[in-house]
Short mmCIF file of C-alpha atoms in Angstrom, two decimals:
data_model
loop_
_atom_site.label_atom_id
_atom_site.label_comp_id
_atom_site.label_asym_id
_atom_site.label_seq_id
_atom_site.Cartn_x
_atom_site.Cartn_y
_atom_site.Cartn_z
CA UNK X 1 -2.70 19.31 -20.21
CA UNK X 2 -4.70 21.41 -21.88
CA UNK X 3 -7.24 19.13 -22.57
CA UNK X 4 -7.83 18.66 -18.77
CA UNK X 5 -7.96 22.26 -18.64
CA UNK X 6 -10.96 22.58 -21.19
CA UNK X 7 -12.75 19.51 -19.15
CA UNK X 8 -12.75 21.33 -16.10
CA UNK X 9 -14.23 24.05 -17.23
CA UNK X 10 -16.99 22.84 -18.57
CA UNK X 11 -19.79 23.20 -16.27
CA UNK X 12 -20.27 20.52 -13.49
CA UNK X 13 -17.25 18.67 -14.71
CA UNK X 14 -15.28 19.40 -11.74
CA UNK X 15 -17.77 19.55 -9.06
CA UNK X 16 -19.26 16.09 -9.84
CA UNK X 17 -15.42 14.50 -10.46
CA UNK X 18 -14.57 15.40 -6.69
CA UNK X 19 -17.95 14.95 -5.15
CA UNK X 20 -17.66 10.95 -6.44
CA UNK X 21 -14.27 10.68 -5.55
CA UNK X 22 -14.95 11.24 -1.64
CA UNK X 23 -18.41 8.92 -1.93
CA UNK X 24 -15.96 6.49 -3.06
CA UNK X 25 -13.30 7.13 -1.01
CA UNK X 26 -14.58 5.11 1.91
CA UNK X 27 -13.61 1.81 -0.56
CA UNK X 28 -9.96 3.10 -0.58
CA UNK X 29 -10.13 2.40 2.99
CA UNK X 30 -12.20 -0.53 3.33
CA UNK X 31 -10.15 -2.98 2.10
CA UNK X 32 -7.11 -2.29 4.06
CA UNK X 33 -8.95 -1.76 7.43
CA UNK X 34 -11.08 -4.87 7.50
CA UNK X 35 -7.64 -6.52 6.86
CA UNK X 36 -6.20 -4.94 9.58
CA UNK X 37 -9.07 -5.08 11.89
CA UNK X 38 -10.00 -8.84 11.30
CA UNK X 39 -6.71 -10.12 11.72
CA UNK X 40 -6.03 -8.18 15.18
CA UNK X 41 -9.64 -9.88 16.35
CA UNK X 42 -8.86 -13.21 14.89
CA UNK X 43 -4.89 -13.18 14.61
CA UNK X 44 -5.01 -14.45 11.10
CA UNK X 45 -4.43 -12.98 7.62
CA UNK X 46 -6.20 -15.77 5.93
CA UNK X 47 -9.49 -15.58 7.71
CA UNK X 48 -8.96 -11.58 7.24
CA UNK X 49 -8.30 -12.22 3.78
CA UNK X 50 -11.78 -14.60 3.72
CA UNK X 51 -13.39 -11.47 5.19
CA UNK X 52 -12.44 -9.20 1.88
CA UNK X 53 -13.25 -11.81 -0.32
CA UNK X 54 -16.83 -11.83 1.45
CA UNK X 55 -17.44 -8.70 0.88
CA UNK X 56 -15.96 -8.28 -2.84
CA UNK X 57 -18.54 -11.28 -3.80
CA UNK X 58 -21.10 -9.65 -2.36
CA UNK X 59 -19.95 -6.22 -4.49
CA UNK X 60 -19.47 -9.00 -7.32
CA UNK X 61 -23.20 -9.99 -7.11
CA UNK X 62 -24.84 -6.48 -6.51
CA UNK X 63 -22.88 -4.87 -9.13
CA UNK X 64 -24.64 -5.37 -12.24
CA UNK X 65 -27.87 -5.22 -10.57
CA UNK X 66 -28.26 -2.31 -8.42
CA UNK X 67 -26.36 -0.72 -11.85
CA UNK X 68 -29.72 -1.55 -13.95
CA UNK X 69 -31.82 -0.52 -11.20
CA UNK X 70 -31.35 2.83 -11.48
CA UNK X 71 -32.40 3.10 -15.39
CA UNK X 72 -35.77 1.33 -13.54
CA UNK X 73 -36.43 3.60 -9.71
CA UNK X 74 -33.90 6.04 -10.68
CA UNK X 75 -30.32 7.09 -9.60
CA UNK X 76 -31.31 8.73 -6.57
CA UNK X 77 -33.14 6.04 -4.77
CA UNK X 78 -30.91 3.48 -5.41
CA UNK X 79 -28.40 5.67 -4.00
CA UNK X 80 -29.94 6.31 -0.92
CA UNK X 81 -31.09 2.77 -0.32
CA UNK X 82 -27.43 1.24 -0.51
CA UNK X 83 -25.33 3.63 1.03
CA UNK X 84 -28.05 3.21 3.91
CA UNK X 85 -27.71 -0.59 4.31
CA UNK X 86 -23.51 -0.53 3.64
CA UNK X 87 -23.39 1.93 6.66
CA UNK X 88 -25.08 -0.07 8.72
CA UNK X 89 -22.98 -3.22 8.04
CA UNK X 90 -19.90 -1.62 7.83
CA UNK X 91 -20.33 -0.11 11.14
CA UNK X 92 -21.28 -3.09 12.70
CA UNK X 93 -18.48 -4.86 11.74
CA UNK X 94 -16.37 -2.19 13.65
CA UNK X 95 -18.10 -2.05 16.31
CA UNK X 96 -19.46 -5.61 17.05
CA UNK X 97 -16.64 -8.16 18.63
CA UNK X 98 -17.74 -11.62 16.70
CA UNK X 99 -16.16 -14.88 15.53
CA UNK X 100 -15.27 -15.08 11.98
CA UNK X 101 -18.64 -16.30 10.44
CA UNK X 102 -20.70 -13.37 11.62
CA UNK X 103 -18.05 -11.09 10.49
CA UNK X 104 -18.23 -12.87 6.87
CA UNK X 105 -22.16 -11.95 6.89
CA UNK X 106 -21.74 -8.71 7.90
CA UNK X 107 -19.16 -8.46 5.07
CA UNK X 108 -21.43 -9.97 2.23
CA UNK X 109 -24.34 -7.52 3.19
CA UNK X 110 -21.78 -4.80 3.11
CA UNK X 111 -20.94 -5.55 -0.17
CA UNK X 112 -23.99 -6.62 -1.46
CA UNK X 113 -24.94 -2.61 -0.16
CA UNK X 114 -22.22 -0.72 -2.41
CA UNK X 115 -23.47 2.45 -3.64
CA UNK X 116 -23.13 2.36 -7.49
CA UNK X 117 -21.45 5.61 -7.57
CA UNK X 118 -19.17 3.93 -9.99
CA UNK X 119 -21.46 2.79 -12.65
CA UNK X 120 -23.67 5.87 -11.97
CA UNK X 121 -20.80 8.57 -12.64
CA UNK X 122 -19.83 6.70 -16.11
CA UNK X 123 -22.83 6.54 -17.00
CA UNK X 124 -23.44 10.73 -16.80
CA UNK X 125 -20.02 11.56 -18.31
CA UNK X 126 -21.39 11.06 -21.94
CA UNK X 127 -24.50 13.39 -21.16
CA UNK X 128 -21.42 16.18 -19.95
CA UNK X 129 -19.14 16.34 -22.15
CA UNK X 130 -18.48 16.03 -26.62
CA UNK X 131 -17.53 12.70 -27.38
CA UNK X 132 -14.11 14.12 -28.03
CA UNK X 133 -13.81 14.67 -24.80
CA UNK X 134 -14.33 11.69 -23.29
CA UNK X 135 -11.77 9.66 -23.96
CA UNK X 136 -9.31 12.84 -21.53
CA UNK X 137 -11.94 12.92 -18.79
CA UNK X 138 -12.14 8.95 -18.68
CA UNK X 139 -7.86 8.92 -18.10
CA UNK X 140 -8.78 12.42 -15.66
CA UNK X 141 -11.17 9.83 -13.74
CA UNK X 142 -8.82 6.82 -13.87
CA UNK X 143 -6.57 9.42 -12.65
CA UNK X 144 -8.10 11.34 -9.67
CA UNK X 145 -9.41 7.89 -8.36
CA UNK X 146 -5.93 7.55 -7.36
CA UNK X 147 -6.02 10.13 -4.59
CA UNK X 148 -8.15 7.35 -3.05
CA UNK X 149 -5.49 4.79 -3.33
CA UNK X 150 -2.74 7.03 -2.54
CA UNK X 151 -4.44 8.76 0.94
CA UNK X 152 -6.60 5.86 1.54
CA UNK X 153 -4.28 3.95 2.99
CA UNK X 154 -2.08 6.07 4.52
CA UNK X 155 -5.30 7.27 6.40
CA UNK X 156 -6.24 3.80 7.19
CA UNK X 157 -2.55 3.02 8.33
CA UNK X 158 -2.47 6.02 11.10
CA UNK X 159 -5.60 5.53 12.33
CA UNK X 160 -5.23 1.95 12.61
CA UNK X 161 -2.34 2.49 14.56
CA UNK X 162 -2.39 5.11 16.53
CA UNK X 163 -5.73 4.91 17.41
CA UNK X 164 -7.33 1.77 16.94
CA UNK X 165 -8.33 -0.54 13.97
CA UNK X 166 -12.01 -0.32 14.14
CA UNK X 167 -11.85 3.52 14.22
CA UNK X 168 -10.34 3.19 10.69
CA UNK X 169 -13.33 1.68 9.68
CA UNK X 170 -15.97 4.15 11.57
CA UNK X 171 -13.82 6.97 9.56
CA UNK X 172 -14.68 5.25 6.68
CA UNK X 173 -18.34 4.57 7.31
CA UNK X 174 -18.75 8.65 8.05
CA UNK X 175 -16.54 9.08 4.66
CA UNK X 176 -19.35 6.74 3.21
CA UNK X 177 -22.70 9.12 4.65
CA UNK X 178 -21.06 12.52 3.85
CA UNK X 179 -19.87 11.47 0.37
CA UNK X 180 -22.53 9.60 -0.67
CA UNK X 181 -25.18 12.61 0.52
CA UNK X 182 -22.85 15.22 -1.63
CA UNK X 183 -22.78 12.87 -4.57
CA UNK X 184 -26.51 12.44 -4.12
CA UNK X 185 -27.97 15.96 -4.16
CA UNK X 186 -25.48 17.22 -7.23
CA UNK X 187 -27.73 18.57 -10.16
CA UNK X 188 -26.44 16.12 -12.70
CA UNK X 189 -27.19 13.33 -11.21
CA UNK X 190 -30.87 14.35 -11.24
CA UNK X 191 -30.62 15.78 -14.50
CA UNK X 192 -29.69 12.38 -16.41
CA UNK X 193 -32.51 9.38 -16.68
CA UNK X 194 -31.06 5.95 -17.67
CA UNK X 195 -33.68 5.00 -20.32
CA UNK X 196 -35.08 1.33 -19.21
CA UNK X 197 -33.11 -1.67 -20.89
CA UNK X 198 -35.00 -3.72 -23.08
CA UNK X 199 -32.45 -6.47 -22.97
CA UNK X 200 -32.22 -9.20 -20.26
CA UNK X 201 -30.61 -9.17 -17.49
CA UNK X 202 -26.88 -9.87 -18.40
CA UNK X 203 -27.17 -10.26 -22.45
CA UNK X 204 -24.52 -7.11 -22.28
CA UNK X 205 -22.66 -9.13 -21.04
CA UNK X 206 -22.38 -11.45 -23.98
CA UNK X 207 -20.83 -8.29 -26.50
CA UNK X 208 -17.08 -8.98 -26.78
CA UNK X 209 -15.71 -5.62 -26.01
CA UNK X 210 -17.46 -6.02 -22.46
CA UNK X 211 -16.33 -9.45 -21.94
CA UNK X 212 -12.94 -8.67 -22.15
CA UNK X 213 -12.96 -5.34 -20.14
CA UNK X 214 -14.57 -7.97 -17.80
CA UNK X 215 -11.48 -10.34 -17.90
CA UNK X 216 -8.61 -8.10 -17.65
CA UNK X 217 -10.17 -5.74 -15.11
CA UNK X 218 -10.98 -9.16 -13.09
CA UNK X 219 -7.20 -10.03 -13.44
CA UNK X 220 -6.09 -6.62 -13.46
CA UNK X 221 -7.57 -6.05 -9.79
CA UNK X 222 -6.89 -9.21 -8.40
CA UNK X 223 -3.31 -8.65 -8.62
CA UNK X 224 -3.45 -5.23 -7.52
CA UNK X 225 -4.93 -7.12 -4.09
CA UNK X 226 -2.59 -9.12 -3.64
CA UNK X 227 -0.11 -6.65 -4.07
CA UNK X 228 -1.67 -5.08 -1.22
CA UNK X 229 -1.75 -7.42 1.31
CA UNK X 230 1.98 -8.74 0.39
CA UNK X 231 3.07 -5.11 1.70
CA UNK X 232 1.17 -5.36 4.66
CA UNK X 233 2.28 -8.61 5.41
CA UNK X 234 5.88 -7.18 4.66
CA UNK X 235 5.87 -4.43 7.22
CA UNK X 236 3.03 -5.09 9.62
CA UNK X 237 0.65 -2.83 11.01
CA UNK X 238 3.13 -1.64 13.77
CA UNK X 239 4.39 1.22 11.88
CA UNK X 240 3.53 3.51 8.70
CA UNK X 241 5.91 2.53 6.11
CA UNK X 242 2.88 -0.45 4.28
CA UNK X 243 0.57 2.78 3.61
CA UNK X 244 3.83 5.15 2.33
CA UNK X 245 4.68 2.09 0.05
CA UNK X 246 0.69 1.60 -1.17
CA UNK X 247 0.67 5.49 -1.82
CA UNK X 248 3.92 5.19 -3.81
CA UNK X 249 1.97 2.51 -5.54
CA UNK X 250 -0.82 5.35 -6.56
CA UNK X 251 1.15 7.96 -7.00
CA UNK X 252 2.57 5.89 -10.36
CA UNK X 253 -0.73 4.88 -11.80
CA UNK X 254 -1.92 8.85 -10.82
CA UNK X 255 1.27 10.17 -13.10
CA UNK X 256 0.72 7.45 -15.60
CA UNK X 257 -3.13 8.34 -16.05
CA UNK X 258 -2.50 12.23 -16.83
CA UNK X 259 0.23 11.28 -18.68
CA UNK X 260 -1.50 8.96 -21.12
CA UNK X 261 -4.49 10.86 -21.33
CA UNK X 262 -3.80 12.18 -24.84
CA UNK X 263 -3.04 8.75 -26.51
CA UNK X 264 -5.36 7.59 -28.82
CA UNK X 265 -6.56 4.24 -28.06
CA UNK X 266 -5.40 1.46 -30.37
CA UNK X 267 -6.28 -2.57 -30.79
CA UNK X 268 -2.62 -2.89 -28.88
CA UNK X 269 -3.18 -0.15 -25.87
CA UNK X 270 -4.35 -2.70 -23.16
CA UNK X 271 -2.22 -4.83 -23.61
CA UNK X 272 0.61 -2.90 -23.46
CA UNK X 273 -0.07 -0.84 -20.14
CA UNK X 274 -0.77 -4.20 -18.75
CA UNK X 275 2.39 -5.01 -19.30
CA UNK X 276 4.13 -2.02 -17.70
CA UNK X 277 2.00 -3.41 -14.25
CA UNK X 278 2.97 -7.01 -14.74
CA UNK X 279 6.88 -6.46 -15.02
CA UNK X 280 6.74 -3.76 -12.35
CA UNK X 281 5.29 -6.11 -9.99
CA UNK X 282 7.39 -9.34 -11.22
CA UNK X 283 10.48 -6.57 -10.16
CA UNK X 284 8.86 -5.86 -6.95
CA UNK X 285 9.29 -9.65 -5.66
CA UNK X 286 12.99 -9.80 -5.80
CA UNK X 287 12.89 -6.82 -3.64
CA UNK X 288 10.84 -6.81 -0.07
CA UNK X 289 12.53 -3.80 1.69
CA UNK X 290 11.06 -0.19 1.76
CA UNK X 291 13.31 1.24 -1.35
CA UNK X 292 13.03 -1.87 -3.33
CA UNK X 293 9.18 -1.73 -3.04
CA UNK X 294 8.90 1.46 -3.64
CA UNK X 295 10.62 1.67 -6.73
CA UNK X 296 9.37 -0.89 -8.22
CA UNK X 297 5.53 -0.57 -7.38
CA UNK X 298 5.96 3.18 -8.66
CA UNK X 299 6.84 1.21 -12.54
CA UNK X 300 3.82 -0.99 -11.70
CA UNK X 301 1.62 1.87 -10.82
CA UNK X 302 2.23 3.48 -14.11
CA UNK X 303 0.08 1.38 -16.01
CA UNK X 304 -3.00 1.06 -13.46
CA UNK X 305 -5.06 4.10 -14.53
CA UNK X 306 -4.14 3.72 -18.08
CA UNK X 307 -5.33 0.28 -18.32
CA UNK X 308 -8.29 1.32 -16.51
CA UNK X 309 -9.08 4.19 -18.73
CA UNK X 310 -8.74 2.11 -22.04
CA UNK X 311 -11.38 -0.40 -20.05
CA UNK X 312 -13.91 2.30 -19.58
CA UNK X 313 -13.47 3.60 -23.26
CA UNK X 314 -14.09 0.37 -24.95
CA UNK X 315 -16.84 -0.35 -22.70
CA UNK X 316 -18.56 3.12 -23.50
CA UNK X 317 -18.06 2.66 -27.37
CA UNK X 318 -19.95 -0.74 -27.74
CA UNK X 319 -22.92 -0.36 -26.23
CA UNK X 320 -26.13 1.59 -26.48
CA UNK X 321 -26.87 4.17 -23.34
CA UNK X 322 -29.49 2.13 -21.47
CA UNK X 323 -27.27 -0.46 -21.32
CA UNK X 324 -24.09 1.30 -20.13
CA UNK X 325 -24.83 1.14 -16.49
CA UNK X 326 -25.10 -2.26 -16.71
CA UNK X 327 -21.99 -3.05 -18.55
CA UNK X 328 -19.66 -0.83 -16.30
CA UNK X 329 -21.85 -2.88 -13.18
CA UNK X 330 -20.51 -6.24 -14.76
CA UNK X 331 -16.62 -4.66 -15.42
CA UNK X 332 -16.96 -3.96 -11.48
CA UNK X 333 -17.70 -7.27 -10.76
CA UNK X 334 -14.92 -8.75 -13.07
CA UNK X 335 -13.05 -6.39 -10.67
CA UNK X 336 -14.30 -7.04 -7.21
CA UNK X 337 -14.23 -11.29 -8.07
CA UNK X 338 -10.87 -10.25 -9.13
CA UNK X 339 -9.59 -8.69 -5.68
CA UNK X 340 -11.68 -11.47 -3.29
CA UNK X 341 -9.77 -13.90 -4.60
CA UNK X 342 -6.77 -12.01 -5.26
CA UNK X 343 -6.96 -10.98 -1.34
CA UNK X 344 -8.07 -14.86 -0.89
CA UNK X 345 -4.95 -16.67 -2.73
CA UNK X 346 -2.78 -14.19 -1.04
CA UNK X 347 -3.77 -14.16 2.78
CA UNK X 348 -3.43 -18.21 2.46
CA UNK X 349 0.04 -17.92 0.55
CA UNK X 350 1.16 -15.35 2.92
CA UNK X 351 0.05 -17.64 6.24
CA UNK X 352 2.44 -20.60 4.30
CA UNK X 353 5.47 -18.72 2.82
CA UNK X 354 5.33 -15.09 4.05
CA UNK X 355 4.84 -11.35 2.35
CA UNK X 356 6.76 -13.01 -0.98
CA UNK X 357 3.52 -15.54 -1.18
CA UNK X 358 1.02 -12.45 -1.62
CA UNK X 359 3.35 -11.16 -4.84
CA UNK X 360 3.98 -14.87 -6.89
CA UNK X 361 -0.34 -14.73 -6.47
CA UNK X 362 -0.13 -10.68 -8.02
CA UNK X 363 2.23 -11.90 -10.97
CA UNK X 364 -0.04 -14.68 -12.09
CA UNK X 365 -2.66 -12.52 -12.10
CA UNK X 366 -0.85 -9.57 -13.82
CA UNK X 367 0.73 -12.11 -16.19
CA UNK X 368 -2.93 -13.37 -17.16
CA UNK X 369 -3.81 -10.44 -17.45
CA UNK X 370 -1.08 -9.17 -20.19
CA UNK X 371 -1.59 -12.32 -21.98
CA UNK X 372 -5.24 -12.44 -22.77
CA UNK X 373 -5.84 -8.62 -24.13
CA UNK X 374 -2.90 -9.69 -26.53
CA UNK X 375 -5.10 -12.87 -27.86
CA UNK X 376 -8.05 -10.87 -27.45
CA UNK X 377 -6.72 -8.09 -29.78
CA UNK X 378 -9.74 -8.55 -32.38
CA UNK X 379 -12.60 -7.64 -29.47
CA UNK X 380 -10.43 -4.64 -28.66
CA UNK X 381 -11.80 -1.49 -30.59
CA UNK X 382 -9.66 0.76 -32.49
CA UNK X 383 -10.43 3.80 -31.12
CA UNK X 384 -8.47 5.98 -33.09
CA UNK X 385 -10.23 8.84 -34.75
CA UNK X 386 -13.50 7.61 -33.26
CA UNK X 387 -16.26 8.71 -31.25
CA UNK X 388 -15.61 7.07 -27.79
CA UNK X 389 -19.31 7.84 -26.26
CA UNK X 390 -22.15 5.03 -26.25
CA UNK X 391 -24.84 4.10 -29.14
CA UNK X 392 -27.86 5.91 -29.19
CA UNK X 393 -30.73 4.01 -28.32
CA UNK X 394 -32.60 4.06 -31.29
CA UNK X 395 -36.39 2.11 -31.71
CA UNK X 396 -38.44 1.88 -35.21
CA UNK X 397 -41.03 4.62 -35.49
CA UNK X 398 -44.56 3.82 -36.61
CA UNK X 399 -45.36 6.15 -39.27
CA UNK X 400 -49.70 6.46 -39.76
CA UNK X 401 -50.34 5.81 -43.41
#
């Protein structure tokens, strides 16, 4: 723990850590509360689950872009220009009593509105910290983000029921303004200027390390959805006990990130911890009561933040700076594809067969997504004993004669 210990006290570490946590928060919430919300207006899970899907495309699509438009306006005005437009939609969803299709648009311009905060805060870490460092505050990241999946919900839950499902999402939406501002104004994130890339638009892409970070993060999410709207399904929204068992859920990958934050990162890591999510959630089908979820979600959990960490490492050590954005913009669109159709597969399995539809859609996913880091093993870095942080961008220099 130590090593966490040095991180946070190095200057701005901490402040910047929690001020992007709550400007992401809101998307801990999201998910769960249009579900909620959509299927009380419309009485179905499968049109809810066509509403999350809307909006994850439209995070799917904006992702890598708004991510390279900051190294061209900026981080700042980017910033403020999404988190503008998403509060607007998001609000409007709450608020405005529609059939299905407007709710879809509003959903897609939502997501299409996601504040890069993601991408953004990545993309500083290297200018904060040694690049033996990084590797620790990437697992402390994985880590804290957890705190959004493991009060998220529970937040969502209660307000949903005990006051109403759209207030969940106004919550959310004021989450959204206050975070983002916070996030906004921090020093650092004036201090650091993404140098313009002078690559085409998705040629990153194309480097092997990203591609796979891509893949399993696509399949890696898209179970995690489904997980999540299997224990909805299982318990309702009635009572409390589908945001206890969600938090249970994050409260294993928060342990396993701080735990694995000292283990070097070798050709065989992702594949591994994907493993540790995939039987976890394999387990958690055989048993669809409170205890039986929770037991077996807390195994699964362990190996979220983990995996996720070992994504952002090889992802950081493979490409240049101006192009890091860009590549953690794509990795969150592997994701958000990932969890619309995740969220997709499993409303319509869930409207067919029940709650145990939602978790045969998570282990095919999770399955997936053990098997291809394994035959991918040659794209995976070895990390061990290297510097984790990005390549310098580097240009020849004319030199008079």
């Amino acid at each position: 723990m130590s090593a966490y210990s040095n991180l946070l006290a190095t200057p701005g570490v901490g402040r910047i850590i929690t001020a992007q946590l709550v400007a992401r928060f809101p998307f801990g919430m999201l998910s769960l509360a249009f579900l909620l919300h959509v299927e009380q207006v419309t009485g179905s899970y499968g049109k809810a689950g066509l509403v999350l899907a809307a909006t994850s495309i439209g995070q799917a699509v904006a992702g890598p872009l708004t991510s390279r438009w900051m190294g061209v306006w900026g981080i700042r005005p980017v910033l403020i220009l999404t988190t503008t437009v998403c509060t607007i939609a998001g609000t409007s969803i709450a608020l405005v009593h529609a059939n299905l299709g407007v709710y879809v648009i509003l959903a897609i311009i939502c997501g299409l509105s996601t504040p890069p905060v993601q991408p953004a805060v990545r993309t500083i870490y290297p200018k904060m910290v040694n690049s033996k460092q990084l590797t620790p505050l990437f697992s402390l990241d994985a880590s804290a983000q957890e705190i959004i999946w493991v009060l998220g919900p529970v937040i969502t839950t209660f307000i949903a029921t005990q006051i109403g499902t759209q207030w969940g999402i106004l919550f959310a939406m004021t989450l959204l303004v206050g975070g983002g501002i916070w996030f906004i104004v921090l020093p650092e994130v004036g201090r650091v200027r993404i140098p313009r890339s002078k690559r085409k638009f998705g040629v990153v892409l194309r480097r092997p390390p990203v591609m796979l970070a891509t893949v399993v993060g696509f399949l890696l999410i898209g179970g995690v959805a489904a997980v999540e709207a299997g224990v909805v399904a299982t318990f309702g929204h009635d009572g409390i006990e589908a945001g206890l068992i969600l938090a249970i859920f994050s409260i294993g990958s928060l342990v396993g990130g701080l735990s694995s934050g000292g283990i070097p990162i070798g050709p065989w890591a992702l594949g591994r911890r994907m493993a540790v999510v995939f039987v976890g959630t394999a387990l958690a089908m055989f048993f669809l009561n409170f205890w039986g979820l929770a037991i077996t979600l807390l195994i699964a959990g362990m190996g979220i933040a983990p995996a996720l960490a070992v994504l952002f490492a090889i992802v950081s050590s493979s490409v240049k700076f101006s192009d890091t954005a860009e590549a953690y913009g794509w990795v969150g669109t592997g994701q958000l594809i990932g969890s619309a159709l995740g969220s997709a597969a499993a409303g319509f399995l869930i409207d067919h067969n029940g709650s145990q539809g939602a978790f045969w859609v998570a282990g095919a996913f999770l399955l997936l997504g053990t098997i291809v880091p394994l035959l991918g093993k040659r794209w995976h870095p070895d990390l061990r004993g290297r510097e984790v942080g990005p390549m310098p961008d580097t240009e020849p220099i004319r030199i008079p004669s």
